[in-house]
XYZ file of C-alpha atoms in Angstrom:
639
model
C -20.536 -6.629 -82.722
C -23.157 -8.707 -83.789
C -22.175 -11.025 -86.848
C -19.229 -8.631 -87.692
C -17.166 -11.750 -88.437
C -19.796 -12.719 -91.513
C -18.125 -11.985 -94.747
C -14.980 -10.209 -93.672
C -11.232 -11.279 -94.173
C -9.400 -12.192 -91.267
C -6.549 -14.295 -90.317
C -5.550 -17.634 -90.090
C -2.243 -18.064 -88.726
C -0.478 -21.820 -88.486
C 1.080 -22.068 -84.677
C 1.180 -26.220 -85.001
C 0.008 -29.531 -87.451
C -3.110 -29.241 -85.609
C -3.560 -25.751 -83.671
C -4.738 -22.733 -85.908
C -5.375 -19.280 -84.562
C -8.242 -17.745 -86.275
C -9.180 -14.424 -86.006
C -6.601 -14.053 -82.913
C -8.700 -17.072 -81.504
C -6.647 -20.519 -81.217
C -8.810 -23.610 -82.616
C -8.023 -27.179 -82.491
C -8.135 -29.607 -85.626
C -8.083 -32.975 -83.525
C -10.704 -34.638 -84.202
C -10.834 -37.485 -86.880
C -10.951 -35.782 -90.027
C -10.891 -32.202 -89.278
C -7.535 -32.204 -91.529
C -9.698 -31.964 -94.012
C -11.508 -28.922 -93.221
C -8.140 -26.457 -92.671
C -7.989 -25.704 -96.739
C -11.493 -24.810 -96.741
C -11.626 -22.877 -93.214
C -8.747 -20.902 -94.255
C -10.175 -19.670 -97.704
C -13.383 -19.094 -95.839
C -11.437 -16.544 -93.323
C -8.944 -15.219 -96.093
C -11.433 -14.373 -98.675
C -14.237 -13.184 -96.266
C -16.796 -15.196 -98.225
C -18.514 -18.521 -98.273
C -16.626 -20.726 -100.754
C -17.610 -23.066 -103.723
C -16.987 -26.952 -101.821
C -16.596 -28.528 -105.012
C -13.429 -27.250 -105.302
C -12.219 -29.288 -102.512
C -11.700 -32.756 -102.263
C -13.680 -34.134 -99.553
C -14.411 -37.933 -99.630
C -17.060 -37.751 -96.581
C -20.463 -37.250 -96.711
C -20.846 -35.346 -92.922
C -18.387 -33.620 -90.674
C -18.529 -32.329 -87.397
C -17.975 -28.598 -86.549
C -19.317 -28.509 -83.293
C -19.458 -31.727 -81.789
C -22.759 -32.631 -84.295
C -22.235 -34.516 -87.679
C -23.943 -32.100 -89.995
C -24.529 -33.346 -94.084
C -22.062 -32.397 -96.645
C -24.040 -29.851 -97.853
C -24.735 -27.969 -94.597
C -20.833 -27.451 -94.076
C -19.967 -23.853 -95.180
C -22.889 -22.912 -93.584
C -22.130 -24.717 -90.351
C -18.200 -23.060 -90.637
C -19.276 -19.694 -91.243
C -21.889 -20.166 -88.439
C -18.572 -21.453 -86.032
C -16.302 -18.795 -87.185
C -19.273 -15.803 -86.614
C -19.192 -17.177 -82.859
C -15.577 -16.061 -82.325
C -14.773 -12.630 -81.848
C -12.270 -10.765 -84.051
C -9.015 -9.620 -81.764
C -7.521 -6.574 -83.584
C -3.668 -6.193 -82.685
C -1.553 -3.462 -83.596
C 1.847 -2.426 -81.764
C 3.045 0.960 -82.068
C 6.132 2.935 -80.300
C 6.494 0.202 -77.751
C 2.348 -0.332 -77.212
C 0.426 -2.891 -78.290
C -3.338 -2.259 -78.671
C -6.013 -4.843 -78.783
C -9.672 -4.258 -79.930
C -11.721 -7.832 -78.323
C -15.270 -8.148 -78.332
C -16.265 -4.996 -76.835
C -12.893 -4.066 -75.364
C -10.362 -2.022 -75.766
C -6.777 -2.417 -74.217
C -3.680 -0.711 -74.346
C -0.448 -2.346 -72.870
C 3.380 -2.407 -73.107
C 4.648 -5.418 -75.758
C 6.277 -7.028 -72.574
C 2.976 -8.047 -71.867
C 1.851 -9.943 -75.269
C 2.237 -13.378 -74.273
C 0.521 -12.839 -70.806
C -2.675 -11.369 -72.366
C -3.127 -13.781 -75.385
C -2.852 -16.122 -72.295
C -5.533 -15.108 -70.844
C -7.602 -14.342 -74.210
C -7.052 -18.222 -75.153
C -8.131 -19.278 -71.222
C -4.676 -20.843 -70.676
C -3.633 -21.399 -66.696
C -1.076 -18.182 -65.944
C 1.142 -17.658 -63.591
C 3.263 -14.344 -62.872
C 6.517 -16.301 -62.321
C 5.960 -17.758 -65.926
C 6.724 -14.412 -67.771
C 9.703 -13.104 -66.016
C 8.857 -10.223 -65.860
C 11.714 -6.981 -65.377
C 9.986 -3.870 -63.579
C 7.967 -3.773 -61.175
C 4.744 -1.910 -62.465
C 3.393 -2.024 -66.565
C 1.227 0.585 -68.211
C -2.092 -0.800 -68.732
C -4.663 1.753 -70.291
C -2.716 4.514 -69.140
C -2.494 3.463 -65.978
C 0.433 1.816 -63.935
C -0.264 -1.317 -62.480
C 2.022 -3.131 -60.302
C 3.779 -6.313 -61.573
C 2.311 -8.643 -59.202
C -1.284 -7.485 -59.949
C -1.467 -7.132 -63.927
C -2.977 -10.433 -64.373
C -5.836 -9.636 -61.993
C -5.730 -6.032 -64.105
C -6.459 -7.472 -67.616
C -8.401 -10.485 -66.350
C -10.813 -8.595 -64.981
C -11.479 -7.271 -68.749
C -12.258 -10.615 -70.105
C -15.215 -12.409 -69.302
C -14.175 -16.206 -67.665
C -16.784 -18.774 -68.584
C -16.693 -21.994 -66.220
C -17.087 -23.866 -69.272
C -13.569 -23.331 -70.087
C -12.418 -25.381 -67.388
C -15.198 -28.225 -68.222
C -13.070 -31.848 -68.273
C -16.488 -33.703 -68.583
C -20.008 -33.975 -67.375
C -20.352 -31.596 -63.880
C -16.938 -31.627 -63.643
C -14.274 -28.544 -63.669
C -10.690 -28.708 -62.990
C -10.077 -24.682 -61.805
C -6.091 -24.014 -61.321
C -5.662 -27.328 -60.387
C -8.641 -27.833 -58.269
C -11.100 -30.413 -58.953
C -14.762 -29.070 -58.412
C -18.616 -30.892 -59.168
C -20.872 -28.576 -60.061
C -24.493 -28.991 -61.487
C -25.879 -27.329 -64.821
C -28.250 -25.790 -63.207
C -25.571 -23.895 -61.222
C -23.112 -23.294 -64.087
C -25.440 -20.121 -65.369
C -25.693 -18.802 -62.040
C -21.839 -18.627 -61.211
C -20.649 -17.481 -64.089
C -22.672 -14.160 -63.823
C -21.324 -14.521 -60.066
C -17.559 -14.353 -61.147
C -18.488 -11.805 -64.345
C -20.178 -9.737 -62.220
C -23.257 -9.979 -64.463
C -27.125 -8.762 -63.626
C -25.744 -7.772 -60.082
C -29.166 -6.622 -59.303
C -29.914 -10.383 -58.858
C -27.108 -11.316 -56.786
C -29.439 -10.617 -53.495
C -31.364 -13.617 -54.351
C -28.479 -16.317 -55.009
C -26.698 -15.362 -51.354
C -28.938 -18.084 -49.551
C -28.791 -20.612 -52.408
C -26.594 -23.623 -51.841
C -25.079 -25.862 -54.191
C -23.011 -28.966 -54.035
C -18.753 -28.276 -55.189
C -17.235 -31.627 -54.749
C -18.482 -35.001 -56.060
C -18.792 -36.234 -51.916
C -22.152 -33.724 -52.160
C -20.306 -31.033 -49.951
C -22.517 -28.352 -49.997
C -21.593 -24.027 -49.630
C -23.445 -21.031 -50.441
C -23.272 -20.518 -54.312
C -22.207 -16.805 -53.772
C -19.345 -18.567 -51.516
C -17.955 -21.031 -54.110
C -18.122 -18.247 -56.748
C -16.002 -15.655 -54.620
C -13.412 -18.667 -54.074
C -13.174 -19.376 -58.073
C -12.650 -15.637 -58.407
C -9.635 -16.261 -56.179
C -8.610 -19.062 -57.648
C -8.359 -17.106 -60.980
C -6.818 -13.981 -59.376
C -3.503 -16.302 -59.888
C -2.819 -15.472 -56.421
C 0.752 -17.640 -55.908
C 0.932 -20.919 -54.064
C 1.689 -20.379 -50.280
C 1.800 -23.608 -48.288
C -0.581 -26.356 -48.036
C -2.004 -25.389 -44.464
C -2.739 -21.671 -45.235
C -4.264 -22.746 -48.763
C -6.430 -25.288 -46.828
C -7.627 -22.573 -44.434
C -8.366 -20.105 -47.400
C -10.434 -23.008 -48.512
C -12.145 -23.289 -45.765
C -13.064 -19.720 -44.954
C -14.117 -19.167 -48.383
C -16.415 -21.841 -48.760
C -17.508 -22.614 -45.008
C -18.023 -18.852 -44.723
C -15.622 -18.787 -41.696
C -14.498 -15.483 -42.474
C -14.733 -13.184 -39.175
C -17.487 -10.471 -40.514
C -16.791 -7.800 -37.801
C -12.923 -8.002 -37.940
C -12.959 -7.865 -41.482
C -15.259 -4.607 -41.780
C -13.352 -2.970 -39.057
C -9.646 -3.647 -40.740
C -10.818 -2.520 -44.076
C -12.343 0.894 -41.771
C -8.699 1.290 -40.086
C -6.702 0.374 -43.223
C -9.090 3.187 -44.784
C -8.129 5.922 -42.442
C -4.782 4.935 -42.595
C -4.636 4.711 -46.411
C -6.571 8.666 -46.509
C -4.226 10.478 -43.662
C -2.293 13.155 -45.842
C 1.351 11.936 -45.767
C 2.895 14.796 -43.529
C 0.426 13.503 -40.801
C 1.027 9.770 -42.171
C 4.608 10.484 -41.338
C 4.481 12.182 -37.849
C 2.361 9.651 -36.696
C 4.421 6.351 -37.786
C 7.842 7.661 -36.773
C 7.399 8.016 -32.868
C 8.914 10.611 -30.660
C 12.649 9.894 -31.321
C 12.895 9.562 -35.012
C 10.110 12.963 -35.306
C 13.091 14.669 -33.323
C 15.733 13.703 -35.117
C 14.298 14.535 -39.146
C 10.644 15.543 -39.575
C 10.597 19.039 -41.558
C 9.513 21.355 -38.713
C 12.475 20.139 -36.482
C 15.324 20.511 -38.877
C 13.779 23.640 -39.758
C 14.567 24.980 -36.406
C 18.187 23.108 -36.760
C 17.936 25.396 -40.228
C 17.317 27.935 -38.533
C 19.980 27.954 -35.699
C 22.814 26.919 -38.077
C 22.392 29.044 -40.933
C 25.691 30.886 -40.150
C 27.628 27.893 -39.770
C 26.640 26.435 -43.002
C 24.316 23.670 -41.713
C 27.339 21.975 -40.068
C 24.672 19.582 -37.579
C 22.490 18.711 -40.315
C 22.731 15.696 -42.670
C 23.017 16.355 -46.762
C 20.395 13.567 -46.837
C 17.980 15.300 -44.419
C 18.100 18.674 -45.664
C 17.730 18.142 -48.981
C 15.253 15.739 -48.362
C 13.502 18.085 -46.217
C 13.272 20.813 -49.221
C 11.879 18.216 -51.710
C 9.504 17.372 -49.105
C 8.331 20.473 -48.687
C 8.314 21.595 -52.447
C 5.950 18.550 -52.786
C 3.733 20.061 -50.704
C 3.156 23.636 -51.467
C 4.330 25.684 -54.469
C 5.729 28.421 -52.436
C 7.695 26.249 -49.495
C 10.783 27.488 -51.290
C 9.766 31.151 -50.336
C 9.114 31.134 -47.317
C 13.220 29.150 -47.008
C 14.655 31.829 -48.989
C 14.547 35.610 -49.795
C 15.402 37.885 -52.542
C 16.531 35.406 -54.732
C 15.312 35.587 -58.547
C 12.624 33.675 -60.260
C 15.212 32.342 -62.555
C 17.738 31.468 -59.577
C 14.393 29.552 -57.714
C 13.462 27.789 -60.584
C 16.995 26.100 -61.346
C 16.863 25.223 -57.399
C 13.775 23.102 -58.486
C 15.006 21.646 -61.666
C 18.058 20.739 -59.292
C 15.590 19.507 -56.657
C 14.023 17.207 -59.320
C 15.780 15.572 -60.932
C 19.513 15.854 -59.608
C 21.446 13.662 -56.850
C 21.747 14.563 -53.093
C 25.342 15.665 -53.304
C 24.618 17.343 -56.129
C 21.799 19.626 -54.954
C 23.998 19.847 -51.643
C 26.927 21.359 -53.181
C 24.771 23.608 -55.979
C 22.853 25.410 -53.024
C 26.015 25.699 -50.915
C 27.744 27.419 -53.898
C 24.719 29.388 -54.776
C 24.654 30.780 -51.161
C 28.614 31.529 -50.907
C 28.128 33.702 -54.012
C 24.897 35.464 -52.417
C 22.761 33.929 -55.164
C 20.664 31.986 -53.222
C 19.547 33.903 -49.161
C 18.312 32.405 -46.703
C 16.173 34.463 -44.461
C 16.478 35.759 -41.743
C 13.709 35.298 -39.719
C 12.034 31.789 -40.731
C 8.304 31.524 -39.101
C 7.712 28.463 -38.397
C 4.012 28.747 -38.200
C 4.339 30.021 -41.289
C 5.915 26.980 -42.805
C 3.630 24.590 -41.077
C 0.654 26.746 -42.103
C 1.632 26.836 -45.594
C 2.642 23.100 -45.915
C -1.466 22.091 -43.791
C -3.018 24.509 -45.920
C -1.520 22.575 -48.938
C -1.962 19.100 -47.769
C -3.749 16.890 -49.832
C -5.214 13.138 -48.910
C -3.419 10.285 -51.730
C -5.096 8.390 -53.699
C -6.447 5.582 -51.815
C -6.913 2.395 -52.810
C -8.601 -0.299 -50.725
C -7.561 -3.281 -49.885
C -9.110 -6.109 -51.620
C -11.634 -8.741 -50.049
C -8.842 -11.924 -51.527
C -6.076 -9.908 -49.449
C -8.177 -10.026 -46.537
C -9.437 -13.445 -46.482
C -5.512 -14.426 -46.739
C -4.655 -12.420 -43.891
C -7.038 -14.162 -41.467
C -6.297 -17.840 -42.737
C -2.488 -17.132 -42.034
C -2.790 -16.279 -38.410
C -5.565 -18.634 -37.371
C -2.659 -21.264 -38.961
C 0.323 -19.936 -37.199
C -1.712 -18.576 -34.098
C 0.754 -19.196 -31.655
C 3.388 -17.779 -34.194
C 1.490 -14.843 -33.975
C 1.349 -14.443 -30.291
C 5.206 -14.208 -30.148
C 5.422 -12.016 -33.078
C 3.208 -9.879 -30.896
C 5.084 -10.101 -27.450
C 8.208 -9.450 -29.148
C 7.217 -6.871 -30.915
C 5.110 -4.895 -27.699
C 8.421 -5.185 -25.740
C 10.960 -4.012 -28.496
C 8.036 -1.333 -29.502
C 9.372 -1.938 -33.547
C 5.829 -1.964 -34.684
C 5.515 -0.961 -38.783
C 2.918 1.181 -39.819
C 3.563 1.703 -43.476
C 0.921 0.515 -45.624
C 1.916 -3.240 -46.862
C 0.402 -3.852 -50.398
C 2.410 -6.952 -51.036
C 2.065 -10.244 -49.093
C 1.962 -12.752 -51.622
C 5.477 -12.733 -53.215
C 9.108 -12.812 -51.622
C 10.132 -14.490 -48.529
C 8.903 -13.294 -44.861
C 5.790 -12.247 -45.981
C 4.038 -13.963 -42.640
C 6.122 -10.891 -40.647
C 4.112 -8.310 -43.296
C 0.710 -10.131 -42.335
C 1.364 -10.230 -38.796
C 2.436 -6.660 -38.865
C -1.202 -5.745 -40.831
C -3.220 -7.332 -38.708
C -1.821 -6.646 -35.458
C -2.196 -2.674 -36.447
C -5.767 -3.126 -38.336
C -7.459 -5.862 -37.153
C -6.689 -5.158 -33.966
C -6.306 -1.705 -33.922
C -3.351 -1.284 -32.718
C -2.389 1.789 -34.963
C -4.002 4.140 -32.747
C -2.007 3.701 -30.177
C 1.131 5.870 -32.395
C -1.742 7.773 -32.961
C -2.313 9.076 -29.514
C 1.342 9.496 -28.485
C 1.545 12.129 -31.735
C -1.045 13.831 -30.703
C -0.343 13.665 -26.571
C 3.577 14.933 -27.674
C 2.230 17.639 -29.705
C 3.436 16.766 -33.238
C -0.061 16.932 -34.550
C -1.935 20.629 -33.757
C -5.211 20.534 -32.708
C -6.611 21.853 -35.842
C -5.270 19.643 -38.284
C -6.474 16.729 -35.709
C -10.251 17.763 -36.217
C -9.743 18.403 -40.029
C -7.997 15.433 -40.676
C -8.009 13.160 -38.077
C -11.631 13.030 -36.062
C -13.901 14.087 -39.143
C -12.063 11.472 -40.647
C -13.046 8.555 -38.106
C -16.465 9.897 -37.815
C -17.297 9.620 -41.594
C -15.567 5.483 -40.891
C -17.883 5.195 -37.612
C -14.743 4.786 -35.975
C -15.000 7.470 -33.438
C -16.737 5.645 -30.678
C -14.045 3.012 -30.905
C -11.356 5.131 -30.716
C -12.472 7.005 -28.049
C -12.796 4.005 -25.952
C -9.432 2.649 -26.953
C -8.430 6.235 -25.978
C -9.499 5.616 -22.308
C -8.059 2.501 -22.240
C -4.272 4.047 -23.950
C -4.356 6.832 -20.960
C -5.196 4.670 -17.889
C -2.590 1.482 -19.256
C 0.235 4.741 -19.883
C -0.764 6.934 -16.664
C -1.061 10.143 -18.806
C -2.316 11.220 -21.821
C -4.301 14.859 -22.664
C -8.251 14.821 -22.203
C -9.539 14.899 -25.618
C -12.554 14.210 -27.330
C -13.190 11.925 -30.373
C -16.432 11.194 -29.709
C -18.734 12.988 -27.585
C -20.477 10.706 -25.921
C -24.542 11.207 -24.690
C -24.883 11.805 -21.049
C -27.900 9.743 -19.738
C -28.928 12.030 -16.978
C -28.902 15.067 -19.478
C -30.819 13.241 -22.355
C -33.459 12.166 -19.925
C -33.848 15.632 -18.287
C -34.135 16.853 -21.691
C -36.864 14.261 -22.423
C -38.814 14.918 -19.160
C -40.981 17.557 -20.934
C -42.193 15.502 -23.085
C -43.084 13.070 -20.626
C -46.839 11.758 -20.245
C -48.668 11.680 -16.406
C -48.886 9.169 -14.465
C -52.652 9.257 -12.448
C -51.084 11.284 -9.341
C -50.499 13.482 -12.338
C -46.363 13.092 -11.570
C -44.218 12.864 -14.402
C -44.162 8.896 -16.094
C -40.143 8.464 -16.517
C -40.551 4.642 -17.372
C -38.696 5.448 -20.712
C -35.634 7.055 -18.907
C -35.390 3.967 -16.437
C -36.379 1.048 -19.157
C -34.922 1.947 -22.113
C -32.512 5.597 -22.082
C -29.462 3.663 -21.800
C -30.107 0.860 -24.315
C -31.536 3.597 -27.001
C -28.605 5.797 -26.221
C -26.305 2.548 -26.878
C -27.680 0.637 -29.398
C -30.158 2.700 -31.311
C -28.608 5.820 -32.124
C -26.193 4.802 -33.158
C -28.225 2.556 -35.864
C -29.740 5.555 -36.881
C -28.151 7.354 -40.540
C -30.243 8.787 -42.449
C -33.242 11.425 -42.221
C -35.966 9.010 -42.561
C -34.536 6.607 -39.610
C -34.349 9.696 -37.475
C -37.973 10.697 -38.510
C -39.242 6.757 -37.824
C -37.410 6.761 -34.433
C -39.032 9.768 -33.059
C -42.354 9.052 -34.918
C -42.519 6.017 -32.531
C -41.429 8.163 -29.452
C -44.514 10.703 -30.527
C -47.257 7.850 -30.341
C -46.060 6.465 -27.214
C -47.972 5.904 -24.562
C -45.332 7.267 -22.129
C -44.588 10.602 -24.137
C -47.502 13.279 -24.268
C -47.689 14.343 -27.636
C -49.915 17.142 -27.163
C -46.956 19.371 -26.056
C -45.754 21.867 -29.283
C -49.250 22.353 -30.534
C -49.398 18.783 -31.606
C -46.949 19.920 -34.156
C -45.085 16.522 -35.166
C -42.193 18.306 -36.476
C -41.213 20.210 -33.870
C -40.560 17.438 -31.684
C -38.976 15.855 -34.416
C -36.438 18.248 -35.160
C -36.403 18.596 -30.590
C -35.608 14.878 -30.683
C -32.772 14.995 -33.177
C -31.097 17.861 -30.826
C -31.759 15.949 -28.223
C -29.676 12.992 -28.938
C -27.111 14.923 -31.107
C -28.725 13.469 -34.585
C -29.356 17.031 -36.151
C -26.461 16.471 -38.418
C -27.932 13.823 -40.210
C -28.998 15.494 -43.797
C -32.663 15.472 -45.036
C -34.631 14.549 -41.648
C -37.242 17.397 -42.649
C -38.322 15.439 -45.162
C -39.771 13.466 -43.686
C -43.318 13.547 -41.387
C -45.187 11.712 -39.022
C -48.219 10.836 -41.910
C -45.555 9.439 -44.861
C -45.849 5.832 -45.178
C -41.194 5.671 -45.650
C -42.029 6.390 -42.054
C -44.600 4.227 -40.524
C -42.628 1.514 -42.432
C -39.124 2.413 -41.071
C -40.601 2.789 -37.892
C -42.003 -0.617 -37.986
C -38.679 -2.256 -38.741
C -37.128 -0.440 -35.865
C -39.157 -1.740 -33.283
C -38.271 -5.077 -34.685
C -35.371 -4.236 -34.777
C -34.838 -3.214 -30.479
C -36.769 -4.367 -27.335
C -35.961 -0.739 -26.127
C -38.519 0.474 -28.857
C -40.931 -2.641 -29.201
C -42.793 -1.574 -25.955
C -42.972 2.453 -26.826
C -46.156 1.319 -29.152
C -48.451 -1.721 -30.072
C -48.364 -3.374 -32.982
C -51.814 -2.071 -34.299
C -50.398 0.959 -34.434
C -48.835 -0.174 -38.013
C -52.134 -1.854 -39.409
């Protein structure tokens, strides 16, 4: 949009004696005698072309438009030059929507939301409990956003310039936070926080910079992710936990590992399909008492007496449910009932009350309109509703949400510690997905409750009793459940964690989430291959030095084709492997090695061969990379 304000009408809209919007952009007249220049700016903007100045009255002989006296005669060329550098905002509202063309973008939002945006547009400080706002999510570009994240929503569609918070030379006031930061820095973070040239970000994440006028220094990527937070309008908690944030954020004192590994859990969690979802977080008692296959047996055994032992509530609930799930659960509940009849039972099902739908089907079914069969397969059902099952939407928790979590329990630690003993002994653990911390009171319980299940892991544990009960079948477990963790990497984990759950409970099925390399077999396998020592006996330094750190460590570094490839590349010019075996055909024992050690999965590995230099240079960085693989070759080897 290059110079599209140049010689086009626009607007220019009084809001005070000295505040103008222009062009949907709010300008300040304050500065001694900029009262002057409002009659001539607004003809300027109105008419869309430069104007004749001695039709004004102006007793100076310079002005300032920019902060730099300019002559007289260089004025309507220094205005139109000011007014080209703000973009036009295009509103319109129809049918309840206001749309807004800005810069390049476009954005489409419910009127209730006016004031917030031009907010934001005009880089004023905004708060969510400033609006009052009535529902609890807002259209935004077609998309529903909930209320406590639409400022994040249309922020993020605005550039923010540190400049904006400039109070004078080096120094920014952000939210309320004072910060010192050098020119030469500015540049740098604000394509940081606007997510410009990303490419370059590798090269500012060991770059330091000063942030407060005592010459406190943090990694600039650091202080930019904390002004991004800052700007999220995430609300005020208390002092302690905002300190910690703080300090997390810009002493980089986040916990790496336990971060990865909740966002992997929360992840899995977040992607189970719901039936599973649902089996899983109610627990043995509450499954009994209401999931869908159990009152289908009470549905079942009480058809005659008019489902006298089951709940309106639950049955009802139990056929929208299912009707969610699969187009023809209805069918396989009833028989010989007509199209029309089955399609007013799911307009009913819809849209009507509980009662409602309660009394409609028991009419229907007096009257012989509606039949229930005879025979109800269970299988069936549960076949039809697995078959049908699809993963939600996920989306992932953000990095802000997770930085919070782990400031509020290193501050109330020992809070923590009783939420947890209390909570082991009553066994009232929550496992529905929390989205909300920030707002409301309690919302240290919700944290407490998210990280004991996903940083710690703790979810699994409701995972194992479904599946040692039975209320998850084996084959929905390896569609849903263990392809899942292996695509996370969380297989291993869980396996182990699955050891630990059967020996702390005394029981618990064998089962297998991760299949673990045996030593003894890997190394018999590898004994072929093995070079002779003088006495011409087979050399098995490599299964006594370094089998079990390879089989630990190494693998599972290994994933993609060209790491497998570099791996056994450095196995084939070992001293301790004879690589004269297969014809001296590198990619047989290539494709031998990644059967070996259970790799073969890994897509592309024939691509790659012993002569490419992806190889020799992969292989170099993994014998860096492990002492296990360091002594298999010398370093000449790579020269």
């Amino acid at each position: 949009m290059e110079n599209e304000n140049k010689l086009k009408k626009g607007t220019f809209e009084k809001i005070s004696e000295n505040l103008y919007k222009i062009n949907g952009n709010e300008v300040p007249f304050t500065n001694e005698g900029d009262m002057d220049l409002i009659p001539i700016v607004r003809d300027i903007v109105e008419q869309g072309k430069d104007v004749v100045l001695e039709n004004y009255n102006s007793g100076k002989s310079s002005y300032s438009i920019t902060g730099e006296n300019r002559p007289i005669t260089k004025l309507i060329t220094e205005i139109t030059e000011f007014l080209d550098s703000l973009p036009i905002h295009r509103k319109t509202q129809k049918n309840g929507t206001c749309y807004y063309e800005i810069e390049n973008t476009e954005l489409a939002f419910e009127e209730e939301l006016i004031p917030l945006v031009e907010d934001i547009i005009n880089k004023r400080d905004v708060s969510i409990s400033k609006y009052k706002f009535q529902k609890e999510s807002y259209l935004i570009n077609n998309k529903s956003v909930p209320v406590n994240d639409v400022i994040f929503e249309i922020r993020s569609m605005f550039a923010c310039w540190l400049e904006a918070w400039k109070v004078d030379e080096c120094h920014y006031n952000i939210k309320g936070e004072e910060f010192h930061i050098k020119d030469d820095d500015v540049e740098i973070i604000n394509k940081l926080i606007n997510g410009i040239d990303e490419s370059n970000v590798p090269k500012y994440e060991q770059k330091k910079c000063v942030y407060d006028i005592s010459g406190n220094e943090c990694l600039i990527t650091n202080l930019s992710s904390y002004i991004v937070f800052l700007l999220c309008d995430k609300p005020n908690f208390d002092d302690k936990v905002a300190a910690e944030i703080k300090e997390i954020y810009l002493k980089d004192k986040i916990d790496r590992n336990k971060k990865e590994f909740a966002k992997k859990t929360y992840c899995f969690i977040g992607t189970l399909p719901e039936p599973i979802l649902t089996v899983i977080r109610k627990g043995e008692k509450e499954y009994n008492e209401d999931s869908i296959l159990q009152l289908m047996k009470k549905l079942k055994s009480n058809t005659d007496s008019r489902f006298q032992h089951i709940t309106p509530e639950n049955f009802v609930n139990t056929l929208k449910k299912g009707m969610s799930l699969s187009d023809v659960f209805l069918e396989l509940i009833f028989e010989e009932t007509t199209e029309e009849e089955m399609q007013l039972l799911r307009q009913k099902l819809e849209s009507e009350k509980t009662e409602e739908i309660y009394y409609f089907i028991d009419e229907e079914t007096k009257n012989e309109r509606l039949k229930f069969r005879n025979k109800i397969n269970l299988d069936d059902i549960y076949d039809t509703l697995i078959n049908n099952i699809q993963c939600p939407q996920y989306k992932p928790i953000s990095e802000f949400d997770l930085y919070f979590i782990q400031a509020v329990v290193i501050v109330y630690h020992e809070e923590y510690e009783g939420w947890k003993s209390k909570v082991e002994i009553e066994g009232t653990i929550n496992l529905d997905l929390v989205s909300e911390f920030y707002f409301g009171e309690g919302y240290r319980n919700e944290v407490f409750s998210f990280y004991y299940n996903y940083y710690e892991g703790k979810c699994f544990n409701q995972l194992f009793h479904a599946m040692n009960y039975g209320f998850i079948k084996p084959e929905v477990m390896k569609k849903y459940v263990i392809d899942r963790l292996q695509e996370l990497e969380l297989a291993e984990y869980v396996q182990k964690r699955y050891d630990e759950y059967r020996k702390v409970t005394g029981g618990g099925k064998d089962f297998c989430f991760y299949e673990r390399l045996d030593i003894i077999k890997v190394g018999k396998e590898l004994s072929r291959y093995y070079a002779n020592l003088p006495n011409g006996e087979k050399n098995y330094f490599f299964t006594r030095m370094c089998l079990s750190d390879v089989i630990d460590n190494v693998i599972p570094a290994l994933k993609s084709g060209l790491d497998v490839a570099a791996f056994a590349s450095l196995l084939w010019k070992s001293k301790f492997f004879n690589s004269s075996i297969e014809d001296d055909r590198f990619t047989n024992f290539r494709d031998d090695i990644a059967n070996i050690f259970k790799l073969n999965g890994i897509p592309n590995i024939t691509d790659y061969t012993v002569g490419k230099l992806k190889v020799k240079g992969k292989a170099k960085k993994l014998r860096g990379q492990f002492k296990s693989l360091e002594i298999l070759v010398e370093e000449k080897y790579f020269t």
